Tab-separated table of C-alpha atoms in Angstrom:
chain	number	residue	atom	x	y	z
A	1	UNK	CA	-20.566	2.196	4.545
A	2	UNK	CA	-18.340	5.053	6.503
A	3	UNK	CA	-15.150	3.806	6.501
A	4	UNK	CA	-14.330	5.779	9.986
A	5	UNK	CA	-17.285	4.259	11.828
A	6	UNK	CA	-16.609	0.666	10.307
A	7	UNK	CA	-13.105	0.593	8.992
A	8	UNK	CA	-12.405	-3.245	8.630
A	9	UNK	CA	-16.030	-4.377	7.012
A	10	UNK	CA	-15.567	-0.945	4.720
A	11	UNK	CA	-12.228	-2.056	3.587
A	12	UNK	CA	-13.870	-5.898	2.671
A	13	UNK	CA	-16.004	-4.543	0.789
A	14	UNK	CA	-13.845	-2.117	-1.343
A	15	UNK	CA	-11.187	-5.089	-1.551
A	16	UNK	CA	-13.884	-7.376	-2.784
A	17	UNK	CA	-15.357	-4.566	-5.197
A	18	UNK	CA	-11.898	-4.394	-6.918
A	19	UNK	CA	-11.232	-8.385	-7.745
A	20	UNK	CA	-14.801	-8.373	-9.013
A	21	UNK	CA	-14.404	-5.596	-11.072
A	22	UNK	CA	-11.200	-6.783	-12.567
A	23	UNK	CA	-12.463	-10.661	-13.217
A	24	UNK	CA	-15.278	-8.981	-15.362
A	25	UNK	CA	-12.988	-6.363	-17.096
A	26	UNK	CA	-9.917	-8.500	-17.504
A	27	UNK	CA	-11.789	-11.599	-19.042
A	28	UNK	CA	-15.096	-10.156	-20.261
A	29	UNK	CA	-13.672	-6.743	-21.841
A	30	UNK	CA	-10.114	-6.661	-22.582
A	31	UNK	CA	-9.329	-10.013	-23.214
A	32	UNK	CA	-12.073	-11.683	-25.127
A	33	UNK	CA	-9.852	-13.347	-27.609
A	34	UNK	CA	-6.440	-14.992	-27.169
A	35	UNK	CA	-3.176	-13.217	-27.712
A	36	UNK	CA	-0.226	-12.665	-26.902
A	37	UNK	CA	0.554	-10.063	-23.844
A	38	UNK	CA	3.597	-7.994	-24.879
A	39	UNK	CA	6.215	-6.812	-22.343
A	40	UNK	CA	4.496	-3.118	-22.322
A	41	UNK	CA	1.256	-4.312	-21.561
A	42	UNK	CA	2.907	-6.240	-19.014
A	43	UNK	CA	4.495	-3.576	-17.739
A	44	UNK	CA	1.397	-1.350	-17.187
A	45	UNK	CA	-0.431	-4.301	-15.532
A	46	UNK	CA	2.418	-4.593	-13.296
A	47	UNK	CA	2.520	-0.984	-12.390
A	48	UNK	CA	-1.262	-0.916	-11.464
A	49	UNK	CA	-1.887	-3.524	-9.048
A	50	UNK	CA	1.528	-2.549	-7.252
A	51	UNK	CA	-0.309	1.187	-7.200
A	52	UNK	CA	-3.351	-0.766	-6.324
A	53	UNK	CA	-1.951	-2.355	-3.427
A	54	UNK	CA	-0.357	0.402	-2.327
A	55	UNK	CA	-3.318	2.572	-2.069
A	56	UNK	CA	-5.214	-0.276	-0.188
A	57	UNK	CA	-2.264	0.015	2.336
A	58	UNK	CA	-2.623	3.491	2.710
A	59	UNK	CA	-6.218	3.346	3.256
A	60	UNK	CA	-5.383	1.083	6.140
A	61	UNK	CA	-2.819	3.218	7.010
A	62	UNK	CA	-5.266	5.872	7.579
A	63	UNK	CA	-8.326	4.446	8.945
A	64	UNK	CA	-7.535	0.987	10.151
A	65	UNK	CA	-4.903	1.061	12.968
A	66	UNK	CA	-2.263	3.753	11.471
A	67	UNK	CA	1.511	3.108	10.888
A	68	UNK	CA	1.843	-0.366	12.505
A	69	UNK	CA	-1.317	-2.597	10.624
A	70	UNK	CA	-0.160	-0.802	7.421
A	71	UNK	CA	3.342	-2.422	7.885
A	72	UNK	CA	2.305	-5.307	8.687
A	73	UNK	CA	-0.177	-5.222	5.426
A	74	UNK	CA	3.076	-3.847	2.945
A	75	UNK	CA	5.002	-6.734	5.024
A	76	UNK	CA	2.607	-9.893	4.050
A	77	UNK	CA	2.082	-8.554	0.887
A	78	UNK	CA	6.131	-8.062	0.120
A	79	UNK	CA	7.032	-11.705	1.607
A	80	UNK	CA	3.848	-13.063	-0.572
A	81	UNK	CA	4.663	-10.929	-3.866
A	82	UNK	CA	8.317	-12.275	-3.917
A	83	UNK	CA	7.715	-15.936	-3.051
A	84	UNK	CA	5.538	-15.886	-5.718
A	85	UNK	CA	8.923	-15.856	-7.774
A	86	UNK	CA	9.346	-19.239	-7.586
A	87	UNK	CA	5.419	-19.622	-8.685
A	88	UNK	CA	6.369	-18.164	-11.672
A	89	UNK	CA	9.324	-20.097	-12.321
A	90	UNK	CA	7.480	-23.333	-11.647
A	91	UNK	CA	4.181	-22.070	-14.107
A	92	UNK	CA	6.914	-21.425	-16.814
A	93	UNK	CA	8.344	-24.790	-16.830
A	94	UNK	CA	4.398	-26.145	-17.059
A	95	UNK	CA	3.606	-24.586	-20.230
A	96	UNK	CA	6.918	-25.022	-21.661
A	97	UNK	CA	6.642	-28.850	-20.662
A	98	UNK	CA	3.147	-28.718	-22.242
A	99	UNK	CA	4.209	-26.949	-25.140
A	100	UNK	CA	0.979	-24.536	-24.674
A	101	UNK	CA	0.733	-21.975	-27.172
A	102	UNK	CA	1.562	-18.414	-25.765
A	103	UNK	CA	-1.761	-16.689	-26.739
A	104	UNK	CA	-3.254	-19.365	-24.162
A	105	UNK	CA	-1.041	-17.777	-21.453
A	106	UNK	CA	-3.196	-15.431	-20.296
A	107	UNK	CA	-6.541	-17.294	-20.508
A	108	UNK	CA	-4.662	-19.917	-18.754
A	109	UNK	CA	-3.450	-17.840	-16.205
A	110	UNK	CA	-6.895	-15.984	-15.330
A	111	UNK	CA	-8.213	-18.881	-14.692
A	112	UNK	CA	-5.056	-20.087	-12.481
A	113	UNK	CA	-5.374	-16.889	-10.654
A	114	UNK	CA	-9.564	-17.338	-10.279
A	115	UNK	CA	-8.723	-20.862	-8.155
A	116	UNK	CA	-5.829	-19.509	-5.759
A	117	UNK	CA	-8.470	-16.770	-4.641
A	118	UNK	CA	-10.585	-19.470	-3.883
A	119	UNK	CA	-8.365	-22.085	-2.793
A	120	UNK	CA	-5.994	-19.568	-0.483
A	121	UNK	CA	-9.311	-17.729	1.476
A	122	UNK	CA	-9.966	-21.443	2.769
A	123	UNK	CA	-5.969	-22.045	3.652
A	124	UNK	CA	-6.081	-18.760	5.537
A	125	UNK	CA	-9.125	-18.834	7.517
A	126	UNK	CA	-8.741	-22.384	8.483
A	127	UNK	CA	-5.299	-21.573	9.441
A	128	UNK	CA	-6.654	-18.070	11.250
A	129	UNK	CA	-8.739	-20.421	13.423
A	130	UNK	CA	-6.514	-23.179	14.219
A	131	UNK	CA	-3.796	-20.824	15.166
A	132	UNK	CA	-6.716	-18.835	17.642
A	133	UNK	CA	-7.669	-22.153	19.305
A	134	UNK	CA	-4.158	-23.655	19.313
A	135	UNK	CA	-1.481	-20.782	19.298
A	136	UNK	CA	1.577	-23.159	19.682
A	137	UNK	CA	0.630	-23.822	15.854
A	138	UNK	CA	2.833	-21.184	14.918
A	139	UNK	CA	5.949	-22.745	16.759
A	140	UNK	CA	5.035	-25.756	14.453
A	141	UNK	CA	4.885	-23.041	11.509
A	142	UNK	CA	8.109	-21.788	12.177
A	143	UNK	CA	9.914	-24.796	12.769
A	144	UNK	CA	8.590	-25.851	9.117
A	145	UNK	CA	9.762	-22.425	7.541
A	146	UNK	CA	12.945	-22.841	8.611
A	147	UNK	CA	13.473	-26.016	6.939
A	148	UNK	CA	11.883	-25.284	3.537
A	149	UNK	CA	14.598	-21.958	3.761
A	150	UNK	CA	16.964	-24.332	4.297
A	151	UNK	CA	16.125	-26.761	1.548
A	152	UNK	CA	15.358	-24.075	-1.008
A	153	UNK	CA	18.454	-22.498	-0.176
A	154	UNK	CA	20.409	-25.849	-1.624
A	155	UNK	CA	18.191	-26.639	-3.847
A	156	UNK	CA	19.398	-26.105	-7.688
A	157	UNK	CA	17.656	-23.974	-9.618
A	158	UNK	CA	17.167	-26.500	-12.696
A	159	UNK	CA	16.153	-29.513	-11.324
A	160	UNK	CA	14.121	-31.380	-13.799
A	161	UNK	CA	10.258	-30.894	-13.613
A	162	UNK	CA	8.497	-34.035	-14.442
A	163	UNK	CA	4.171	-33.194	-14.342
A	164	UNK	CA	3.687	-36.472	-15.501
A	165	UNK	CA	4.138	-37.565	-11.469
A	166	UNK	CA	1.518	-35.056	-10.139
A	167	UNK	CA	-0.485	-37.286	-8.465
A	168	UNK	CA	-3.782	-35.117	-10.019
A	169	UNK	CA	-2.281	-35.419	-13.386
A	170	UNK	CA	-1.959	-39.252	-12.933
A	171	UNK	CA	-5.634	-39.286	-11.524
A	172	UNK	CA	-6.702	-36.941	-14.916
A	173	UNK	CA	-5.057	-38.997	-17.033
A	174	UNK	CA	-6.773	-42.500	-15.763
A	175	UNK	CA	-10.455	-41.202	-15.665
A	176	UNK	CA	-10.510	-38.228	-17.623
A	177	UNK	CA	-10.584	-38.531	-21.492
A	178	UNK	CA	-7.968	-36.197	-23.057
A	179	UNK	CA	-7.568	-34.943	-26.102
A	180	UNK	CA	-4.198	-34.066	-27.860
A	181	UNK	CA	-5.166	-30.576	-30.011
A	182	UNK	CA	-5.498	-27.510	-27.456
A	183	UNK	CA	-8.858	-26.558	-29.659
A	184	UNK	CA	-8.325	-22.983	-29.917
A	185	UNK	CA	-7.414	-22.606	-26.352
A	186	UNK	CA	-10.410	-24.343	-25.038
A	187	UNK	CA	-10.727	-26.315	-22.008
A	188	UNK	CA	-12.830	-28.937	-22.970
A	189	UNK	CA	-15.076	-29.946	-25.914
A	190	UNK	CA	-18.174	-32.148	-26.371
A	191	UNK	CA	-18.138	-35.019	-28.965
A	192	UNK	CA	-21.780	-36.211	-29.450
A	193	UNK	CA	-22.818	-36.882	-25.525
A	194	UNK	CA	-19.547	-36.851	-23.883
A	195	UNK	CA	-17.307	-33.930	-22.906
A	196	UNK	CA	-13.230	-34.383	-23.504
A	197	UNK	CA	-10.591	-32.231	-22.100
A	198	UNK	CA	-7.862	-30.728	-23.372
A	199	UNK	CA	-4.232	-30.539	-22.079
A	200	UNK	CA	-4.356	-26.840	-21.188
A	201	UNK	CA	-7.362	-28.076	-18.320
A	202	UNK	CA	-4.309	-30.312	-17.505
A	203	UNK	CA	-2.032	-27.399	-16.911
A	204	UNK	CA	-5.057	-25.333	-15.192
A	205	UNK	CA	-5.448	-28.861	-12.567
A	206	UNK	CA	-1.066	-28.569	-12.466
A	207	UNK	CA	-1.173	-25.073	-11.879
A	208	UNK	CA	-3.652	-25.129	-9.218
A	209	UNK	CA	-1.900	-28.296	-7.395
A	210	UNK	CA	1.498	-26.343	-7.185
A	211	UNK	CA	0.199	-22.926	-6.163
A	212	UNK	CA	-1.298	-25.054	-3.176
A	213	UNK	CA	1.938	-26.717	-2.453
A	214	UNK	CA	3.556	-22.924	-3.027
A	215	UNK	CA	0.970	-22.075	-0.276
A	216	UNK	CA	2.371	-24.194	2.148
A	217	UNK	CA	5.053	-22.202	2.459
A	218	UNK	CA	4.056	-18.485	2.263
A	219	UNK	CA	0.495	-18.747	4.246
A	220	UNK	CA	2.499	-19.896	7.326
A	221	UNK	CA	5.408	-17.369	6.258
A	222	UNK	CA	2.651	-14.144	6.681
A	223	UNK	CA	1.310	-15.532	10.084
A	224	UNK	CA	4.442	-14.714	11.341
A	225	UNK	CA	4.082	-10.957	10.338
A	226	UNK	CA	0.519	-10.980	11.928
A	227	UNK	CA	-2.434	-13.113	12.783
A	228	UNK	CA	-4.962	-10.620	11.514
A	229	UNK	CA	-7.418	-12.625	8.772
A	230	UNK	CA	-7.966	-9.093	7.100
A	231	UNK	CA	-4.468	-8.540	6.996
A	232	UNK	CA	-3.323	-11.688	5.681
A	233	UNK	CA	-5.977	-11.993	3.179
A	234	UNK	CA	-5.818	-8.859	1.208
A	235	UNK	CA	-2.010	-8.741	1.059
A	236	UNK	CA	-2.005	-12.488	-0.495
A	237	UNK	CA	-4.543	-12.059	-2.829
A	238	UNK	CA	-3.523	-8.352	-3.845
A	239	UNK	CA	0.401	-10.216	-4.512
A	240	UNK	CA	-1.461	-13.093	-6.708
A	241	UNK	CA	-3.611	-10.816	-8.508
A	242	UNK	CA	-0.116	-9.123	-9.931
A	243	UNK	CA	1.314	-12.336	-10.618
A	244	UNK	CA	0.056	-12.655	-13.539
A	245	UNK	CA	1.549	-9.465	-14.842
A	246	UNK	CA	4.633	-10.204	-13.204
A	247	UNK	CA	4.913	-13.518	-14.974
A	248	UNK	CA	4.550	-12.031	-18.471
A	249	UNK	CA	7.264	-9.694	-17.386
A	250	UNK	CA	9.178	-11.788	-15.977
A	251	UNK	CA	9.307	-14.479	-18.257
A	252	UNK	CA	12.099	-14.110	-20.122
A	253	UNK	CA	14.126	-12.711	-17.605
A	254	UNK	CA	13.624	-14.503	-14.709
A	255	UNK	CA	17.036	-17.097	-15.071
A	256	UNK	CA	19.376	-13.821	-14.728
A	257	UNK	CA	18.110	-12.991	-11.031
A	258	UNK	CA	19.928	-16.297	-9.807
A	259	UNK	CA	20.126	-15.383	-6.297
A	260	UNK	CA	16.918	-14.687	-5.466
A	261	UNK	CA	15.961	-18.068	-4.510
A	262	UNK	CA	19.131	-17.571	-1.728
A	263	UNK	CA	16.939	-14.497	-0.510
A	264	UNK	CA	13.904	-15.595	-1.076
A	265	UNK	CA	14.886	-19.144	1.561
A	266	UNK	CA	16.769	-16.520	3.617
A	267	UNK	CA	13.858	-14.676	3.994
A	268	UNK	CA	11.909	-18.025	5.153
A	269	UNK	CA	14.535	-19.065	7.627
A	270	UNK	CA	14.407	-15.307	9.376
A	271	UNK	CA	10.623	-15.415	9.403
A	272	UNK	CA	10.340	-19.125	10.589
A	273	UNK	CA	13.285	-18.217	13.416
A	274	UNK	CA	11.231	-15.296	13.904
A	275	UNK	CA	8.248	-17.325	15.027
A	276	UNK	CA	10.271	-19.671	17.177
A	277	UNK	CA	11.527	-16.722	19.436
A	278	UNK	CA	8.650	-15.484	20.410
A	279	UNK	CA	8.145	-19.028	22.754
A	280	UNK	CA	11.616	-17.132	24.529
A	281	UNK	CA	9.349	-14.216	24.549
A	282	UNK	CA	11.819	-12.364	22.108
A	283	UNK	CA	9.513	-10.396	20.103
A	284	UNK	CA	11.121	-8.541	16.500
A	285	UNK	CA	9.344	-5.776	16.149
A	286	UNK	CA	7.487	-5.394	12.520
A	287	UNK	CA	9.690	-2.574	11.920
A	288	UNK	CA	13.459	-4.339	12.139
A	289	UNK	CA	11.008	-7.494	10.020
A	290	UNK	CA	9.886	-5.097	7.111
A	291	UNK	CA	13.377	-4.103	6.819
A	292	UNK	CA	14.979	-6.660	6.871
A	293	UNK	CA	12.994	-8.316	4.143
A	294	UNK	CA	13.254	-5.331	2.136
A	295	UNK	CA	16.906	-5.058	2.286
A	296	UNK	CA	17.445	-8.689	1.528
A	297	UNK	CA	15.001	-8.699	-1.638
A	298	UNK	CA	16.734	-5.743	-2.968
A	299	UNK	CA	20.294	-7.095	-2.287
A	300	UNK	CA	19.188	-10.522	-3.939
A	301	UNK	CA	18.191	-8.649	-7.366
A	302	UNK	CA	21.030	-6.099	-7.028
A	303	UNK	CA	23.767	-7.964	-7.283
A	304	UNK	CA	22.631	-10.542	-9.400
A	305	UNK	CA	22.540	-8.059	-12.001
A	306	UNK	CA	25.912	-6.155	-10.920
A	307	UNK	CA	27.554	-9.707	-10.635
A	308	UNK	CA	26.118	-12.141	-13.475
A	309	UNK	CA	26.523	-15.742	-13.461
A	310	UNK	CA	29.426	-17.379	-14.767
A	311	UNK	CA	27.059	-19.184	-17.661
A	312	UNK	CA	25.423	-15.720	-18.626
A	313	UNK	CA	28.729	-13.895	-18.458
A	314	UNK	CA	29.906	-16.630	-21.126
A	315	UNK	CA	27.164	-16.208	-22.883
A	316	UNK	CA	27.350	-12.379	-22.986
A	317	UNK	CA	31.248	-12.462	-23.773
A	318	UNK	CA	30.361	-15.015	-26.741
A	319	UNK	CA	28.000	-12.811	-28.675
A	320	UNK	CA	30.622	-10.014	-27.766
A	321	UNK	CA	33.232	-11.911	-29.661
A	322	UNK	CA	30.498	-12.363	-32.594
């Protein structure tokens, strides 16, 4: 298809082309057997689909509505690729919680990545058509962004994590028989005529329950950069495909960026106020938006490394003194 004649459907295609291509390469080729992704590896994977995305955004750029619907594209995709953040945070504390082996990261995490695909297409074109039949949705959006920026902004950054009140855990646990060995990273098994699951399905069904709950907040967040279902879908699922790689990168780093959850709910509040100015018909332009959650991202990770938290600074001046 000529992507000049029919830019949008050319682009769907393409976009779709590339996730398919990297579900059968990622799982079929590269990563047949479990192990262990090292921080290079990590690295690479990290560098690609940010080059990836890129490139989609210039194509759009260039043949689907110029400067503007590209900024809006690198705009969703920024605001979805760092509140993913706090996905990874949340993921981490799962599989430490579950004590899952970290060879079984990555098949866990495939997998993870397979059902927020799925799961987000139906959030956002659901949401796409409720907001075209009822457009005061969004005030309702933006009043709810506001106050999850708000409460992430005070909330600590160690509360306790307790799976064990997922209400789908609960439900798993009552009908579902599970075993207690992960099997060699399997899913489930069958004993004789009946199937039995192991806990790392239990982290897949946990996983899968808080990237939805995660989706509450950053669907709603990228409606207020544009209502565009092309736009908002590509950007999401081009920022979940790299969180996997992010989260291997990330992993055992991710404590020493401790304000980024302050710019991450500032970020919320801006876009939710955002929103709730247009009913005053006081439009931000995508421009002053892209910039401003630019700036704040890179002020958030800046000087949390220039100006360390008191416990890390201990820590460092301890093994100074050693």
């Amino acid at each position: 298809m000529n992507l000049q004649n029919n830019p949008e459907s050319a682009l769907y295609i393409l976009f779709g082309a590339v996730i398919i291509i990297f579900l059968i390469f990622d799982l079929g080729f590269f990563n047949k057997n479990a192990h262990k992704v090292s921080l290079k590896s990590a690295t690479y994977q990290s560098i690609f689909w940010v080059v990836i995305s890129v490139a989609f955004g210039f194509l759009i750029y260039k043949y689907d509505g110029g400067a503007e619907v590209s900024l809006e594209f690198f705009s969703a995709y920024l605001t979805e690729y760092a509140l993913s953040v706090d996905n990874i945070f949340v993921i981490l504390l799962i599989l430490r919680y579950f004590k899952i082996k970290e060879e079984y990261y990555h098949n866990i995490l495939f997998w993870g990545v397979l059902g927020a695909i799925v799961f987000r297409a139906v959030f956002i074109f659901l949401g796409a058509y409720l907001v075209a039949q009822f457009h005061w949705i969004l005030y309702i959006f933006g009043a709810f962004l506001v106050y999850s920026g708000v409460k992430i902004f005070f909330q600590k950054a160690d509360d306790d994590l307790d799976p064990e009140k997922n209400v789908i855990i609960k439900f798993a646990r009552k009908y579902l028989k599970i075993t207690k060995g992960d099997f060699n990273g399997k899913f489930f098994v069958k004993r004789g005529q009946k199937f039995l699951f192991t806990p790392l399905f239990l982290v897949i069904l946990l996983i899968e329950s808080t990237d939805l709950i995660f989706a509450v907040d950053s669907i709603p967040a990228v409606f207020a950069i544009t209502q565009s279902e092309f736009i908002l879908y590509t950007s999401n699922i081009f920022a979940i495909l790299g969180l996997r790689a992010k989260f291997f990168l990330l992993a055992g780093i991710i404590d020493r960026f401790y304000l980024l959850q302050k710019g991450l709910s500032f970020i919320l509040i801006f876009i939710g106020a955002k929103m709730l100015l247009e009913f005053l018909d006081i439009h931000i332009s995508i421009i002053v938006s892209f910039s401003i959650i630019v700036s704040t991202l890179l002020l958030s990770i800046l000087i949390s490394i220039l100006v360390p938290q008191k416990k890390e600074l201990s820590k460092e001046l301890t093994n100074l003194e050693k």
